[in-house]
mmCIF file with all atom_site columns, C-alpha atoms in Angstrom:
data_model
loop_
_atom_site.group_PDB
_atom_site.id
_atom_site.type_symbol
_atom_site.label_atom_id
_atom_site.label_alt_id
_atom_site.label_comp_id
_atom_site.label_asym_id
_atom_site.label_entity_id
_atom_site.label_seq_id
_atom_site.pdbx_PDB_ins_code
_atom_site.Cartn_x
_atom_site.Cartn_y
_atom_site.Cartn_z
_atom_site.occupancy
_atom_site.B_iso_or_equiv
_atom_site.pdbx_formal_charge
_atom_site.auth_seq_id
_atom_site.auth_comp_id
_atom_site.auth_asym_id
_atom_site.auth_atom_id
_atom_site.pdbx_PDB_model_num
ATOM 1   C CA . MET Z 1 1   ? -14.051 -22.058 -52.448 1.00 50.00 ? 1   MET Z CA 1
ATOM 2   C CA . LYS Z 1 2   ? -14.494 -19.309 -49.830 1.00 62.00 ? 2   LYS Z CA 1
ATOM 3   C CA . GLY Z 1 3   ? -14.465 -21.946 -47.044 1.00 62.00 ? 3   GLY Z CA 1
ATOM 4   C CA . ASP Z 1 4   ? -11.149 -23.304 -48.313 1.00 68.00 ? 4   ASP Z CA 1
ATOM 5   C CA . MET Z 1 5   ? -9.709  -19.785 -48.242 1.00 66.00 ? 5   MET Z CA 1
ATOM 6   C CA . ILE Z 1 6   ? -10.822 -19.315 -44.624 1.00 69.00 ? 6   ILE Z CA 1
ATOM 7   C CA . VAL Z 1 7   ? -9.250  -22.617 -43.549 1.00 70.00 ? 7   VAL Z CA 1
ATOM 8   C CA . GLN Z 1 8   ? -6.029  -21.767 -45.370 1.00 71.00 ? 8   GLN Z CA 1
ATOM 9   C CA . THR Z 1 9   ? -5.943  -18.310 -43.779 1.00 70.00 ? 9   THR Z CA 1
ATOM 10  C CA . ILE Z 1 10  ? -6.432  -19.790 -40.310 1.00 73.00 ? 10  ILE Z CA 1
ATOM 11  C CA . GLN Z 1 11  ? -3.635  -22.292 -40.947 1.00 72.00 ? 11  GLN Z CA 1
ATOM 12  C CA . LEU Z 1 12  ? -1.361  -19.510 -42.155 1.00 69.00 ? 12  LEU Z CA 1
ATOM 13  C CA . ALA Z 1 13  ? -2.106  -17.436 -39.055 1.00 73.00 ? 13  ALA Z CA 1
ATOM 14  C CA . LEU Z 1 14  ? -1.222  -20.252 -36.631 1.00 80.00 ? 14  LEU Z CA 1
ATOM 15  C CA . THR Z 1 15  ? 2.547   -19.693 -36.671 1.00 83.00 ? 15  THR Z CA 1
ATOM 16  C CA . PRO Z 1 16  ? 2.328   -16.073 -35.531 1.00 88.00 ? 16  PRO Z CA 1
ATOM 17  C CA . VAL Z 1 17  ? -0.164  -17.119 -32.854 1.00 87.00 ? 17  VAL Z CA 1
ATOM 18  C CA . PHE Z 1 18  ? 2.302   -19.684 -31.466 1.00 90.00 ? 18  PHE Z CA 1
ATOM 19  C CA . VAL Z 1 19  ? 4.914   -16.934 -31.280 1.00 92.00 ? 19  VAL Z CA 1
ATOM 20  C CA . LEU Z 1 20  ? 2.338   -14.822 -29.438 1.00 93.00 ? 20  LEU Z CA 1
ATOM 21  C CA . VAL Z 1 21  ? 1.907   -17.596 -26.850 1.00 94.00 ? 21  VAL Z CA 1
ATOM 22  C CA . ALA Z 1 22  ? 5.685   -17.755 -26.347 1.00 95.00 ? 22  ALA Z CA 1
ATOM 23  C CA . ILE Z 1 23  ? 5.806   -13.976 -25.914 1.00 97.00 ? 23  ILE Z CA 1
ATOM 24  C CA . GLY Z 1 24  ? 3.069   -14.217 -23.276 1.00 96.00 ? 24  GLY Z CA 1
ATOM 25  C CA . ASN Z 1 25  ? 5.067   -16.807 -21.355 1.00 97.00 ? 25  ASN Z CA 1
ATOM 26  C CA . ILE Z 1 26  ? 8.220   -14.694 -21.466 1.00 97.00 ? 26  ILE Z CA 1
ATOM 27  C CA . LEU Z 1 27  ? 6.246   -11.625 -20.349 1.00 97.00 ? 27  LEU Z CA 1
ATOM 28  C CA . ASN Z 1 28  ? 5.039   -13.648 -17.371 1.00 97.00 ? 28  ASN Z CA 1
ATOM 29  C CA . ILE Z 1 29  ? 8.641   -14.479 -16.442 1.00 97.00 ? 29  ILE Z CA 1
ATOM 30  C CA . LEU Z 1 30  ? 9.724   -10.867 -16.865 1.00 97.00 ? 30  LEU Z CA 1
ATOM 31  C CA . SER Z 1 31  ? 6.871   -9.514  -14.753 1.00 97.00 ? 31  SER Z CA 1
ATOM 32  C CA . THR Z 1 32  ? 7.689   -12.000 -11.978 1.00 97.00 ? 32  THR Z CA 1
ATOM 33  C CA . ARG Z 1 33  ? 11.348  -10.957 -12.033 1.00 97.00 ? 33  ARG Z CA 1
ATOM 34  C CA . LEU Z 1 34  ? 10.360  -7.290  -12.035 1.00 97.00 ? 34  LEU Z CA 1
ATOM 35  C CA . GLY Z 1 35  ? 8.102   -7.836  -9.029  1.00 97.00 ? 35  GLY Z CA 1
ATOM 36  C CA . ARG Z 1 36  ? 10.921  -9.468  -7.069  1.00 96.00 ? 36  ARG Z CA 1
ATOM 37  C CA . VAL Z 1 37  ? 13.355  -6.691  -7.987  1.00 96.00 ? 37  VAL Z CA 1
ATOM 38  C CA . VAL Z 1 38  ? 10.849  -4.008  -6.979  1.00 96.00 ? 38  VAL Z CA 1
ATOM 39  C CA . ASP Z 1 39  ? 10.300  -5.752  -3.630  1.00 96.00 ? 39  ASP Z CA 1
ATOM 40  C CA . ARG Z 1 40  ? 14.061  -5.780  -3.051  1.00 94.00 ? 40  ARG Z CA 1
ATOM 41  C CA . ALA Z 1 41  ? 14.281  -2.097  -4.001  1.00 94.00 ? 41  ALA Z CA 1
ATOM 42  C CA . ARG Z 1 42  ? 11.641  -1.214  -1.417  1.00 96.00 ? 42  ARG Z CA 1
ATOM 43  C CA . ILE Z 1 43  ? 13.539  -3.057  1.309   1.00 94.00 ? 43  ILE Z CA 1
ATOM 44  C CA . LEU Z 1 44  ? 16.762  -1.304  0.345   1.00 93.00 ? 44  LEU Z CA 1
ATOM 45  C CA . GLN Z 1 45  ? 15.048  2.092   0.279   1.00 94.00 ? 45  GLN Z CA 1
ATOM 46  C CA . GLU Z 1 46  ? 13.842  1.513   3.824   1.00 93.00 ? 46  GLU Z CA 1
ATOM 47  C CA . ARG Z 1 47  ? 17.385  0.614   4.908   1.00 93.00 ? 47  ARG Z CA 1
ATOM 48  C CA . HIS Z 1 48  ? 18.894  3.592   3.072   1.00 93.00 ? 48  HIS Z CA 1
ATOM 49  C CA . GLY Z 1 49  ? 18.003  6.149   5.725   1.00 89.00 ? 49  GLY Z CA 1
ATOM 50  C CA . THR Z 1 50  ? 19.042  3.993   8.663   1.00 93.00 ? 50  THR Z CA 1
ATOM 51  C CA . THR Z 1 51  ? 22.533  2.991   7.559   1.00 90.00 ? 51  THR Z CA 1
ATOM 52  C CA . GLN Z 1 52  ? 25.900  4.719   7.760   1.00 92.00 ? 52  GLN Z CA 1
ATOM 53  C CA . GLY Z 1 53  ? 29.436  4.216   6.576   1.00 92.00 ? 53  GLY Z CA 1
ATOM 54  C CA . MET Z 1 54  ? 30.331  1.001   4.805   1.00 90.00 ? 54  MET Z CA 1
ATOM 55  C CA . GLU Z 1 55  ? 26.872  -0.516  5.334   1.00 90.00 ? 55  GLU Z CA 1
ATOM 56  C CA . HIS Z 1 56  ? 25.308  2.541   3.675   1.00 90.00 ? 56  HIS Z CA 1
ATOM 57  C CA . ASP Z 1 57  ? 27.696  2.212   0.726   1.00 89.00 ? 57  ASP Z CA 1
ATOM 58  C CA . ILE Z 1 58  ? 26.640  -1.424  0.300   1.00 89.00 ? 58  ILE Z CA 1
ATOM 59  C CA . VAL Z 1 59  ? 22.972  -0.415  0.320   1.00 89.00 ? 59  VAL Z CA 1
ATOM 60  C CA . VAL Z 1 60  ? 23.582  2.322   -2.257  1.00 92.00 ? 60  VAL Z CA 1
ATOM 61  C CA . SER Z 1 61  ? 25.588  -0.064  -4.430  1.00 92.00 ? 61  SER Z CA 1
ATOM 62  C CA . GLU Z 1 62  ? 22.803  -2.630  -4.360  1.00 92.00 ? 62  GLU Z CA 1
ATOM 63  C CA . LEU Z 1 63  ? 20.198  0.045   -5.065  1.00 94.00 ? 63  LEU Z CA 1
ATOM 64  C CA . ARG Z 1 64  ? 22.129  1.016   -8.184  1.00 95.00 ? 64  ARG Z CA 1
ATOM 65  C CA . LEU Z 1 65  ? 22.228  -2.609  -9.257  1.00 95.00 ? 65  LEU Z CA 1
ATOM 66  C CA . VAL Z 1 66  ? 18.509  -3.072  -8.618  1.00 95.00 ? 66  VAL Z CA 1
ATOM 67  C CA . ASN Z 1 67  ? 17.796  0.113   -10.572 1.00 96.00 ? 67  ASN Z CA 1
ATOM 68  C CA . ARG Z 1 68  ? 19.813  -1.246  -13.526 1.00 97.00 ? 68  ARG Z CA 1
ATOM 69  C CA . ARG Z 1 69  ? 17.897  -4.527  -13.406 1.00 97.00 ? 69  ARG Z CA 1
ATOM 70  C CA . MET Z 1 70  ? 14.539  -2.707  -13.304 1.00 97.00 ? 70  MET Z CA 1
ATOM 71  C CA . THR Z 1 71  ? 15.572  -0.644  -16.320 1.00 97.00 ? 71  THR Z CA 1
ATOM 72  C CA . LEU Z 1 72  ? 16.611  -3.720  -18.321 1.00 98.00 ? 72  LEU Z CA 1
ATOM 73  C CA . ILE Z 1 73  ? 13.464  -5.660  -17.437 1.00 98.00 ? 73  ILE Z CA 1
ATOM 74  C CA . THR Z 1 74  ? 11.230  -2.704  -18.267 1.00 98.00 ? 74  THR Z CA 1
ATOM 75  C CA . GLN Z 1 75  ? 12.932  -2.289  -21.636 1.00 98.00 ? 75  GLN Z CA 1
ATOM 76  C CA . ALA Z 1 76  ? 12.586  -6.019  -22.338 1.00 98.00 ? 76  ALA Z CA 1
ATOM 77  C CA . VAL Z 1 77  ? 8.872   -5.860  -21.471 1.00 98.00 ? 77  VAL Z CA 1
ATOM 78  C CA . ARG Z 1 78  ? 8.452   -2.871  -23.775 1.00 98.00 ? 78  ARG Z CA 1
ATOM 79  C CA . PHE Z 1 79  ? 10.041  -4.719  -26.706 1.00 98.00 ? 79  PHE Z CA 1
ATOM 80  C CA . MET Z 1 80  ? 8.057   -7.890  -25.942 1.00 98.00 ? 80  MET Z CA 1
ATOM 81  C CA . VAL Z 1 81  ? 4.793   -5.955  -25.991 1.00 98.00 ? 81  VAL Z CA 1
ATOM 82  C CA . LEU Z 1 82  ? 5.756   -4.248  -29.251 1.00 98.00 ? 82  LEU Z CA 1
ATOM 83  C CA . SER Z 1 83  ? 6.577   -7.675  -30.676 1.00 98.00 ? 83  SER Z CA 1
ATOM 84  C CA . ALA Z 1 84  ? 3.187   -8.991  -29.558 1.00 97.00 ? 84  ALA Z CA 1
ATOM 85  C CA . LEU Z 1 85  ? 1.481   -6.012  -31.186 1.00 97.00 ? 85  LEU Z CA 1
ATOM 86  C CA . ALA Z 1 86  ? 3.370   -6.664  -34.422 1.00 97.00 ? 86  ALA Z CA 1
ATOM 87  C CA . ILE Z 1 87  ? 2.216   -10.302 -34.278 1.00 95.00 ? 87  ILE Z CA 1
ATOM 88  C CA . GLY Z 1 88  ? -1.355  -9.084  -33.868 1.00 95.00 ? 88  GLY Z CA 1
ATOM 89  C CA . VAL Z 1 89  ? -0.960  -6.839  -36.895 1.00 95.00 ? 89  VAL Z CA 1
ATOM 90  C CA . THR Z 1 90  ? 0.497   -9.777  -38.836 1.00 93.00 ? 90  THR Z CA 1
ATOM 91  C CA . VAL Z 1 91  ? -2.513  -11.963 -38.047 1.00 91.00 ? 91  VAL Z CA 1
ATOM 92  C CA . ALA Z 1 92  ? -4.907  -9.135  -38.939 1.00 90.00 ? 92  ALA Z CA 1
ATOM 93  C CA . VAL Z 1 93  ? -3.119  -8.525  -42.244 1.00 91.00 ? 93  VAL Z CA 1
ATOM 94  C CA . LEU Z 1 94  ? -3.206  -12.251 -43.050 1.00 87.00 ? 94  LEU Z CA 1
ATOM 95  C CA . PHE Z 1 95  ? -6.946  -12.399 -42.415 1.00 83.00 ? 95  PHE Z CA 1
ATOM 96  C CA . LEU Z 1 96  ? -7.645  -9.216  -44.360 1.00 86.00 ? 96  LEU Z CA 1
ATOM 97  C CA . SER Z 1 97  ? -5.533  -10.532 -47.197 1.00 84.00 ? 97  SER Z CA 1
ATOM 98  C CA . GLY Z 1 98  ? -7.188  -13.957 -47.187 1.00 78.00 ? 98  GLY Z CA 1
ATOM 99  C CA . LEU Z 1 99  ? -10.746 -12.833 -46.710 1.00 77.00 ? 99  LEU Z CA 1
ATOM 100 C CA . GLY Z 1 100 ? -10.579 -9.613  -48.707 1.00 77.00 ? 100 GLY Z CA 1
ATOM 101 C CA . GLY Z 1 101 ? -8.989  -11.210 -51.727 1.00 75.00 ? 101 GLY Z CA 1
ATOM 102 C CA . MET Z 1 102 ? -6.064  -8.786  -51.630 1.00 80.00 ? 102 MET Z CA 1
ATOM 103 C CA . ASP Z 1 103 ? -2.446  -9.836  -51.762 1.00 85.00 ? 103 ASP Z CA 1
ATOM 104 C CA . TRP Z 1 104 ? -0.962  -8.353  -48.604 1.00 87.00 ? 104 TRP Z CA 1
ATOM 105 C CA . HIS Z 1 105 ? 1.377   -11.254 -47.928 1.00 85.00 ? 105 HIS Z CA 1
ATOM 106 C CA . ALA Z 1 106 ? 4.428   -9.015  -48.317 1.00 91.00 ? 106 ALA Z CA 1
ATOM 107 C CA . ALA Z 1 107 ? 3.042   -6.695  -45.618 1.00 92.00 ? 107 ALA Z CA 1
ATOM 108 C CA . ALA Z 1 108 ? 2.394   -9.699  -43.368 1.00 90.00 ? 108 ALA Z CA 1
ATOM 109 C CA . ALA Z 1 109 ? 5.974   -10.863 -43.911 1.00 91.00 ? 109 ALA Z CA 1
ATOM 110 C CA . VAL Z 1 110 ? 7.325   -7.433  -42.985 1.00 95.00 ? 110 VAL Z CA 1
ATOM 111 C CA . THR Z 1 111 ? 5.246   -7.194  -39.798 1.00 95.00 ? 111 THR Z CA 1
ATOM 112 C CA . PHE Z 1 112 ? 6.201   -10.749 -38.810 1.00 93.00 ? 112 PHE Z CA 1
ATOM 113 C CA . LEU Z 1 113 ? 9.876   -10.005 -39.382 1.00 95.00 ? 113 LEU Z CA 1
ATOM 114 C CA . ALA Z 1 114 ? 9.532   -6.839  -37.305 1.00 97.00 ? 114 ALA Z CA 1
ATOM 115 C CA . ALA Z 1 115 ? 7.943   -8.902  -34.531 1.00 96.00 ? 115 ALA Z CA 1
ATOM 116 C CA . ILE Z 1 116 ? 10.814  -11.377 -34.570 1.00 96.00 ? 116 ILE Z CA 1
ATOM 117 C CA . VAL Z 1 117 ? 13.420  -8.586  -34.487 1.00 98.00 ? 117 VAL Z CA 1
ATOM 118 C CA . LEU Z 1 118 ? 11.622  -6.951  -31.542 1.00 98.00 ? 118 LEU Z CA 1
ATOM 119 C CA . LEU Z 1 119 ? 11.462  -10.326 -29.816 1.00 97.00 ? 119 LEU Z CA 1
ATOM 120 C CA . LEU Z 1 120 ? 15.203  -10.833 -30.310 1.00 98.00 ? 120 LEU Z CA 1
ATOM 121 C CA . VAL Z 1 121 ? 15.983  -7.391  -28.879 1.00 98.00 ? 121 VAL Z CA 1
ATOM 122 C CA . ALA Z 1 122 ? 13.809  -8.191  -25.848 1.00 98.00 ? 122 ALA Z CA 1
ATOM 123 C CA . LEU Z 1 123 ? 15.584  -11.526 -25.363 1.00 98.00 ? 123 LEU Z CA 1
ATOM 124 C CA . VAL Z 1 124 ? 18.994  -9.831  -25.493 1.00 98.00 ? 124 VAL Z CA 1
ATOM 125 C CA . LEU Z 1 125 ? 17.820  -7.386  -22.812 1.00 98.00 ? 125 LEU Z CA 1
ATOM 126 C CA . PHE Z 1 126 ? 16.528  -10.318 -20.756 1.00 97.00 ? 126 PHE Z CA 1
ATOM 127 C CA . LEU Z 1 127 ? 19.894  -12.044 -21.122 1.00 98.00 ? 127 LEU Z CA 1
ATOM 128 C CA . ARG Z 1 128 ? 21.661  -8.875  -20.006 1.00 97.00 ? 128 ARG Z CA 1
ATOM 129 C CA . GLU Z 1 129 ? 19.394  -8.587  -16.960 1.00 97.00 ? 129 GLU Z CA 1
ATOM 130 C CA . THR Z 1 130 ? 20.110  -12.173 -15.935 1.00 96.00 ? 130 THR Z CA 1
ATOM 131 C CA . GLN Z 1 131 ? 23.842  -11.477 -16.281 1.00 95.00 ? 131 GLN Z CA 1
ATOM 132 C CA . VAL Z 1 132 ? 23.531  -8.403  -14.058 1.00 94.00 ? 132 VAL Z CA 1
ATOM 133 C CA . ALA Z 1 133 ? 21.566  -10.464 -11.523 1.00 93.00 ? 133 ALA Z CA 1
ATOM 134 C CA . ALA Z 1 134 ? 24.147  -13.270 -11.603 1.00 91.00 ? 134 ALA Z CA 1
ATOM 135 C CA . ASP Z 1 135 ? 26.983  -10.793 -11.110 1.00 85.00 ? 135 ASP Z CA 1
ATOM 136 C CA . ALA Z 1 136 ? 25.159  -9.425  -8.067  1.00 83.00 ? 136 ALA Z CA 1
ATOM 137 C CA . LEU Z 1 137 ? 24.925  -12.890 -6.560  1.00 82.00 ? 137 LEU Z CA 1
ATOM 138 C CA . ARG Z 1 138 ? 28.641  -13.488 -6.588  1.00 76.00 ? 138 ARG Z CA 1
ATOM 139 C CA . ILE Z 1 139 ? 29.986  -13.873 -3.109  1.00 76.00 ? 139 ILE Z CA 1
ATOM 140 C CA . PRO Z 1 140 ? 32.636  -11.253 -2.312  1.00 74.00 ? 140 PRO Z CA 1
ATOM 141 C CA . SER Z 1 141 ? 36.088  -12.791 -1.999  1.00 75.00 ? 141 SER Z CA 1
ATOM 142 C CA . ASP Z 1 142 ? 36.436  -11.381 1.546   1.00 76.00 ? 142 ASP Z CA 1
ATOM 143 C CA . TYR Z 1 143 ? 33.730  -13.805 2.692   1.00 79.00 ? 143 TYR Z CA 1
ATOM 144 C CA . LEU Z 1 144 ? 35.337  -16.736 0.917   1.00 78.00 ? 144 LEU Z CA 1
ATOM 145 C CA . GLU Z 1 145 ? 38.623  -16.273 2.783   1.00 80.00 ? 145 GLU Z CA 1
ATOM 146 C CA . LEU Z 1 146 ? 40.545  -17.730 -0.125  1.00 83.00 ? 146 LEU Z CA 1
ATOM 147 C CA . HIS Z 1 147 ? 43.843  -17.147 1.641   1.00 82.00 ? 147 HIS Z CA 1
ATOM 148 C CA . ARG Z 1 148 ? 42.926  -19.875 4.144   1.00 82.00 ? 148 ARG Z CA 1
ATOM 149 C CA . HIS Z 1 149 ? 43.226  -23.584 3.424   1.00 82.00 ? 149 HIS Z CA 1
ATOM 150 C CA . ILE Z 1 150 ? 40.296  -25.426 4.997   1.00 82.00 ? 150 ILE Z CA 1
#
């Protein structure tokens, strides 16, 4: 009977573990994006002191944008990690409940729901960061010379 309980507990804990794997993959994407943004920030910081006039304004504008992206990514990472921790707590509660003979399923449900909410917040921040990045990639209309017919 105890063996059946262990198998059932492991089966019950699989869903949160799959969510944990997804969170790990998203964290990998976020850390890669953060690394690229930080590299760009370093380049811009080097250019900051050597530019003047309109070129300097462009550098400052891009630095502000890069700073916004770093903030959004860092917040998304924070919420992803909190979500992962909540998943870990969920799995621990499920095992303690299953192996200890206590009914803590309501607590497991609450921690799992908290993990999903944290995950959703992180995904919204990630979406916002990608929107900021996409807006930065738009080519200024001056370069497009839309007034000319080619």
